[in-house]
Coordinates of C-alpha atoms in Angstrom, one line a residue:
M95 CA 65.5 51.1 57.5
R96 CA 68.9 49.6 58.2
K97 CA 69.3 49.0 54.5
F98 CA 68.9 52.7 53.9
I99 CA 71.0 53.9 56.9
A100 CA 74.1 51.8 56.2
P101 CA 74.7 53.3 52.7
L102 CA 74.1 56.8 54.0
L103 CA 76.7 56.2 56.7
V104 CA 79.2 55.0 54.2
A105 CA 78.5 58.0 52.0
A106 CA 78.9 60.4 54.9
A107 CA 82.2 58.7 55.9
A108 CA 83.5 59.1 52.3
L109 CA 82.6 62.8 52.3
M110 CA 84.2 63.6 55.7
P111 CA 87.7 64.2 54.4
L112 CA 86.3 66.5 51.7
V113 CA 84.4 68.5 54.2
S114 CA 87.4 68.7 56.5
Q115 CA 89.6 69.9 53.6
A116 CA 87.0 72.5 52.6
Q117 CA 87.0 73.9 56.1
D118 CA 90.7 74.4 56.3
A119 CA 91.1 78.0 57.5
I120 CA 93.9 80.5 56.9
K121 CA 94.3 83.7 58.9
L122 CA 96.2 86.2 56.8
G123 CA 97.7 89.3 58.4
Y124 CA 98.8 92.5 56.6
A125 CA 100.0 96.0 57.6
K126 CA 98.0 99.2 57.0
C127 CA 100.3 100.5 54.2
A128 CA 99.1 101.3 50.7
H129 CA 100.7 98.3 49.0
C130 CA 99.5 96.0 51.7
T131 CA 95.8 97.0 51.6
P132 CA 94.9 95.0 48.5
L133 CA 95.2 91.9 50.7
A134 CA 91.9 92.9 52.2
L135 CA 90.4 91.6 48.9
T136 CA 91.9 88.1 49.1
P137 CA 89.0 86.4 51.0
Q138 CA 86.5 87.3 48.2
N139 CA 89.0 86.1 45.6
A140 CA 89.7 82.8 47.2
D141 CA 87.8 79.6 46.4
P142 CA 85.7 78.8 49.6
A143 CA 85.8 75.1 48.7
A144 CA 89.6 75.2 49.1
V145 CA 90.1 77.6 52.0
K146 CA 88.2 79.7 54.6
L147 CA 90.4 82.8 54.3
E148 CA 90.3 85.6 56.8
A149 CA 92.3 88.8 56.3
T150 CA 93.2 91.1 59.3
A151 CA 94.9 94.5 59.2
F152 CA 97.7 95.4 61.7
N153 CA 99.3 98.7 62.4
T154 CA 102.8 97.7 61.3
G155 CA 104.8 94.9 59.6
N156 CA 106.5 94.2 62.9
D157 CA 103.1 93.5 64.5
V158 CA 102.2 91.1 61.6
L159 CA 105.5 89.2 62.0
T160 CA 104.9 88.9 65.8
A161 CA 101.4 87.5 65.2
L162 CA 102.8 84.9 62.7
L163 CA 105.5 83.8 65.1
S164 CA 103.1 83.6 68.0
K165 CA 100.8 81.5 65.8
S166 CA 97.9 84.0 66.0
I167 CA 97.9 84.0 62.2
D168 CA 99.0 81.5 59.6
V169 CA 100.2 83.7 56.7
A170 CA 101.8 87.1 56.9
Q171 CA 102.5 90.0 54.6
V172 CA 105.9 91.3 55.7
T173 CA 108.9 92.8 53.9
Y174 CA 112.1 91.2 52.6
L175 CA 113.7 92.9 55.6
H176 CA 111.5 91.2 58.1
Y177 CA 112.2 87.9 56.3
A178 CA 115.9 88.2 56.7
T179 CA 115.6 89.5 60.3
A180 CA 113.5 86.5 61.3
L181 CA 115.9 84.1 59.7
D182 CA 118.8 85.8 61.5
K183 CA 117.0 85.1 64.8
G184 CA 116.4 81.5 63.9
F185 CA 112.6 81.8 63.5
D186 CA 110.6 79.4 61.3
V187 CA 109.5 81.4 58.3
V188 CA 109.0 80.3 54.8
A189 CA 108.5 82.7 51.9
I190 CA 105.7 81.6 49.5
S191 CA 104.9 84.6 47.3
G192 CA 105.7 88.2 46.5
Q193 CA 103.0 90.8 46.6
I194 CA 103.5 94.5 45.8
N195 CA 106.8 96.5 45.7
G196 CA 107.7 100.2 46.0
G197 CA 105.9 102.6 48.3
S198 CA 109.0 104.3 49.8
Q199 CA 109.7 108.1 49.8
I200 CA 112.5 110.2 51.5
L201 CA 111.0 113.5 52.7
V202 CA 112.8 116.5 54.2
G203 CA 111.7 119.5 56.2
N204 CA 110.2 122.3 54.3
D205 CA 112.8 124.8 55.5
L206 CA 115.8 122.8 54.5
P207 CA 117.7 124.2 51.5
L208 CA 117.4 121.0 49.5
G209 CA 115.9 120.3 46.1
E210 CA 114.9 116.9 44.8
N211 CA 117.7 114.3 44.6
D212 CA 120.2 116.9 45.8
W213 CA 122.5 114.4 47.5
A214 CA 125.5 116.7 47.4
G215 CA 123.4 119.4 49.1
L216 CA 122.3 116.9 51.7
K217 CA 125.9 115.8 52.5
K218 CA 126.9 119.4 52.8
L219 CA 124.0 120.1 55.1
I220 CA 124.8 117.2 57.3
A221 CA 128.4 118.4 57.5
D222 CA 127.2 121.9 58.5
Y223 CA 125.1 120.4 61.3
K224 CA 128.1 118.4 62.6
A225 CA 130.3 121.5 62.5
Q226 CA 127.7 123.3 64.6
G227 CA 127.4 120.5 67.1
K228 CA 123.8 119.8 66.1
P229 CA 122.5 116.3 65.3
F230 CA 121.0 115.8 61.9
R231 CA 118.0 113.6 62.7
V232 CA 116.7 111.0 60.2
A233 CA 113.7 108.8 60.9
A234 CA 112.0 105.7 59.7
S235 CA 110.0 102.8 61.2
R236 CA 112.8 100.4 62.2
G237 CA 112.1 96.9 60.8
N238 CA 110.2 98.2 57.8
A239 CA 111.4 98.2 54.2
Q240 CA 111.7 102.0 54.2
D241 CA 114.4 101.8 56.9
I242 CA 116.6 99.5 54.8
H243 CA 115.9 101.4 51.6
M244 CA 117.0 104.6 53.3
R245 CA 120.1 103.0 54.9
G246 CA 121.1 101.5 51.6
A247 CA 120.6 104.7 49.7
F248 CA 122.6 106.6 52.3
A249 CA 125.5 104.1 52.2
K250 CA 125.6 104.4 48.4
Q251 CA 125.9 108.2 48.7
G252 CA 128.7 107.9 51.4
I253 CA 126.5 108.9 54.3
D254 CA 127.2 106.8 57.5
I255 CA 123.9 106.5 59.3
N256 CA 125.8 105.5 62.5
K257 CA 128.3 108.4 62.5
D258 CA 127.0 111.2 60.3
V259 CA 123.3 111.4 61.4
Q260 CA 121.2 110.6 64.4
F261 CA 118.6 107.8 63.7
V262 CA 115.2 108.2 65.3
N263 CA 112.8 105.2 65.4
I264 CA 109.1 106.1 64.9
P265 CA 107.4 102.6 65.0
N266 CA 104.0 103.6 63.6
P267 CA 104.2 105.2 60.2
S268 CA 101.0 107.1 60.9
D269 CA 103.0 109.2 63.5
H270 CA 105.5 110.4 60.9
V271 CA 103.5 113.4 59.8
Q272 CA 103.4 114.8 63.4
A273 CA 107.1 114.2 64.0
L274 CA 107.8 116.4 60.9
R275 CA 105.3 119.0 62.0
R276 CA 106.8 119.3 65.4
G277 CA 110.3 119.6 64.0
E278 CA 111.5 116.4 65.7
V279 CA 113.4 115.2 62.6
E280 CA 115.0 116.8 59.6
L281 CA 114.5 113.8 57.2
I282 CA 112.2 110.8 57.2
C283 CA 111.8 107.8 55.0
S284 CA 108.2 106.9 55.1
V285 CA 105.8 104.4 53.5
D286 CA 102.8 105.2 51.3
P287 CA 100.1 106.3 51.7
F288 CA 101.5 108.1 54.8
A289 CA 104.4 109.5 52.7
T290 CA 102.0 111.0 50.2
Q291 CA 99.8 112.3 53.0
I292 CA 102.8 114.1 54.4
R293 CA 103.3 115.8 51.1
E294 CA 99.6 116.6 50.6
V295 CA 99.4 118.4 53.9
K296 CA 102.7 120.1 53.3
A297 CA 104.4 118.8 56.5
A298 CA 107.5 118.1 54.4
K299 CA 108.7 118.1 50.8
F300 CA 109.8 115.3 48.5
F301 CA 113.5 114.5 48.4
A302 CA 114.0 111.2 46.6
F303 CA 112.8 107.7 46.0
P304 CA 115.4 105.5 47.8
Y305 CA 115.5 102.7 45.2
D306 CA 119.1 103.1 44.2
Q307 CA 120.5 100.4 46.4
A308 CA 120.7 96.6 46.6
A309 CA 117.0 96.2 47.6
G310 CA 115.8 98.2 44.7
K311 CA 112.0 98.6 44.9
L312 CA 111.5 95.3 46.6
T313 CA 109.2 95.6 49.6
N314 CA 106.5 93.0 50.3
L315 CA 106.8 89.3 50.8
I316 CA 104.2 86.7 51.9
V317 CA 105.5 84.2 54.4
T318 CA 104.1 81.4 56.5
R319 CA 105.5 78.7 58.9
S320 CA 106.5 75.2 58.0
D321 CA 103.8 73.7 60.3
V322 CA 101.1 75.6 58.4
I323 CA 102.5 74.2 55.1
A324 CA 102.5 70.7 56.5
A325 CA 99.0 70.9 57.9
K326 CA 97.2 72.9 55.2
P327 CA 99.1 72.7 51.9
K328 CA 96.0 73.1 49.7
A329 CA 94.7 76.1 51.8
V330 CA 98.2 77.7 51.5
E331 CA 98.1 77.2 47.7
E332 CA 94.7 78.8 47.4
T333 CA 95.8 81.7 49.6
V334 CA 98.7 82.3 47.1
R335 CA 96.3 81.9 44.2
S336 CA 94.0 84.6 45.7
I337 CA 97.0 87.0 46.0
V338 CA 97.9 86.4 42.4
K339 CA 94.3 87.2 41.4
V340 CA 94.2 90.4 43.5
N341 CA 97.5 91.5 42.0
A342 CA 96.1 91.2 38.5
L343 CA 93.1 93.3 39.6
M344 CA 95.3 96.0 41.1
A345 CA 97.4 96.1 37.9
S346 CA 94.5 96.3 35.6
D347 CA 92.1 98.5 37.6
K348 CA 93.9 101.5 39.2
A349 CA 90.6 102.9 40.3
Q350 CA 89.9 99.8 42.4
F351 CA 93.5 100.0 43.8
I352 CA 92.9 103.6 44.9
D353 CA 89.5 102.7 46.4
T354 CA 91.0 99.8 48.4
I355 CA 93.7 102.0 49.8
Q356 CA 91.1 104.6 50.7
K357 CA 88.8 102.2 52.4
V358 CA 91.4 100.4 54.5
T359 CA 93.4 103.5 55.6
G360 CA 90.6 106.0 55.8
L361 CA 92.7 108.6 53.9
D362 CA 91.2 110.7 51.2
K363 CA 91.2 110.0 47.4
A364 CA 94.0 112.4 46.5
I365 CA 96.4 110.7 49.0
A366 CA 95.4 107.2 47.8
T367 CA 95.9 108.3 44.2
G368 CA 99.3 109.6 44.8
A369 CA 100.3 106.5 46.8
A370 CA 99.1 104.1 44.0
A371 CA 101.5 105.8 41.5
N372 CA 104.5 104.6 43.6
L373 CA 103.4 101.0 43.8
Y374 CA 104.2 98.0 41.6
P375 CA 102.1 94.7 41.9
D376 CA 104.6 91.8 41.7
Y377 CA 103.9 88.3 43.0
E378 CA 107.3 87.0 42.0
M379 CA 109.9 86.1 44.7
H380 CA 113.2 87.7 43.7
R381 CA 115.8 85.2 45.0
A382 CA 119.0 86.9 44.0
S383 CA 117.8 90.3 45.2
A384 CA 116.7 88.8 48.5
V385 CA 120.2 87.5 49.0
A386 CA 121.6 90.9 48.1
I387 CA 119.3 92.5 50.6
A388 CA 120.4 90.1 53.3
K389 CA 124.1 90.8 52.6
M390 CA 123.4 94.6 52.7
M391 CA 121.6 94.2 56.0
R392 CA 124.7 92.4 57.4
D393 CA 127.0 95.0 56.0
L394 CA 124.9 97.7 57.7
K395 CA 124.9 95.7 60.9
Y396 CA 121.2 95.3 60.8
I397 CA 121.5 91.6 61.3
N398 CA 124.4 89.6 63.0
N399 CA 124.7 86.6 60.7
D400 CA 125.1 85.7 57.0
V401 CA 121.6 84.3 56.3
S402 CA 122.1 84.1 52.5
A403 CA 121.8 80.3 52.4
A404 CA 118.7 80.4 54.6
V405 CA 117.1 83.1 52.5
E406 CA 117.4 80.9 49.4
K407 CA 116.5 77.6 51.2
N408 CA 113.3 79.0 52.8
M409 CA 111.8 80.3 49.5
D410 CA 109.2 77.8 48.6
Y411 CA 108.0 78.3 45.0
R412 CA 105.6 75.4 44.8
F413 CA 102.5 77.4 45.6
L414 CA 103.3 80.2 43.1
E415 CA 104.0 77.5 40.5
A416 CA 100.6 75.9 41.1
A417 CA 98.8 79.2 41.2
T418 CA 100.3 80.6 38.0
G419 CA 101.1 77.6 36.0
K420 CA 104.6 78.9 35.6
P421 CA 108.0 77.3 36.5
K422 CA 110.0 78.9 39.3
S423 CA 112.5 80.0 36.7
A424 CA 109.8 82.5 35.6
L425 CA 108.9 83.5 39.1
G426 CA 112.0 85.1 40.3
Y427 CA 114.1 82.1 41.2

């Protein structure tokens, strides 16, 4: 009997590192926005031999970042804005992949005499409000990409968000529609699918896509912490690989993209369809644009320090390179 047991024990000991590695778990958090919802599909597109992946939806990107920093999750979908803000505050965040960009819309009250992209008309209207002693109220969810998209677009048009208008922070994007219906704001920059929902229910009308600024259409970024990379490098790599797979699915199968938005958000198909049209799957990490975003954020006094060097230093392309077989020079570096 001992002759049989001894080899079995040796074999079991040899297998233990493999079993341990296979059981490496990653908790992935994402926000309930249209471009974030495909991350719900990452667990089924990850190799279970490499990672036990769990994906959890949060109300906002701020909630996701808080969960990452408190170590409740291991990997987070946030925005380029969150990334720069976290670095500004000295937090340990490492960018490991892009995800999906776009998803921002500027909407204005139905009664305002403004057509699409009528920036001259908007500036005149703001001046009229100031002359009458009334605040022209603009809203977004502070900390989300839509906020910086709006601020950058305003600055490019010569509108000072600190002097010309009154900013209103509405943390949860799902509350944007009611703020417009109640007449609490004149203009809002919202995220899809909520922006499309606002238009579908006619709570406001479309004004512009706020992409004419340093951030462009850049929105989502996947980040983790250095301790997670040190402890579970293969699991992190497989998480990134699953994101790349899901991105390919979303790019090739719009119907599945729409269905995923619908399932995660609970909104109807018409809203999901409209939202998907304003979304751009993109797993690359755009280094130069990320630096430009950080500089714009400092110029707008959104952050206190120049984090350009940290933005570049904390972009780790190893996992994207492994997942795609491409060099970082072809991945946004």
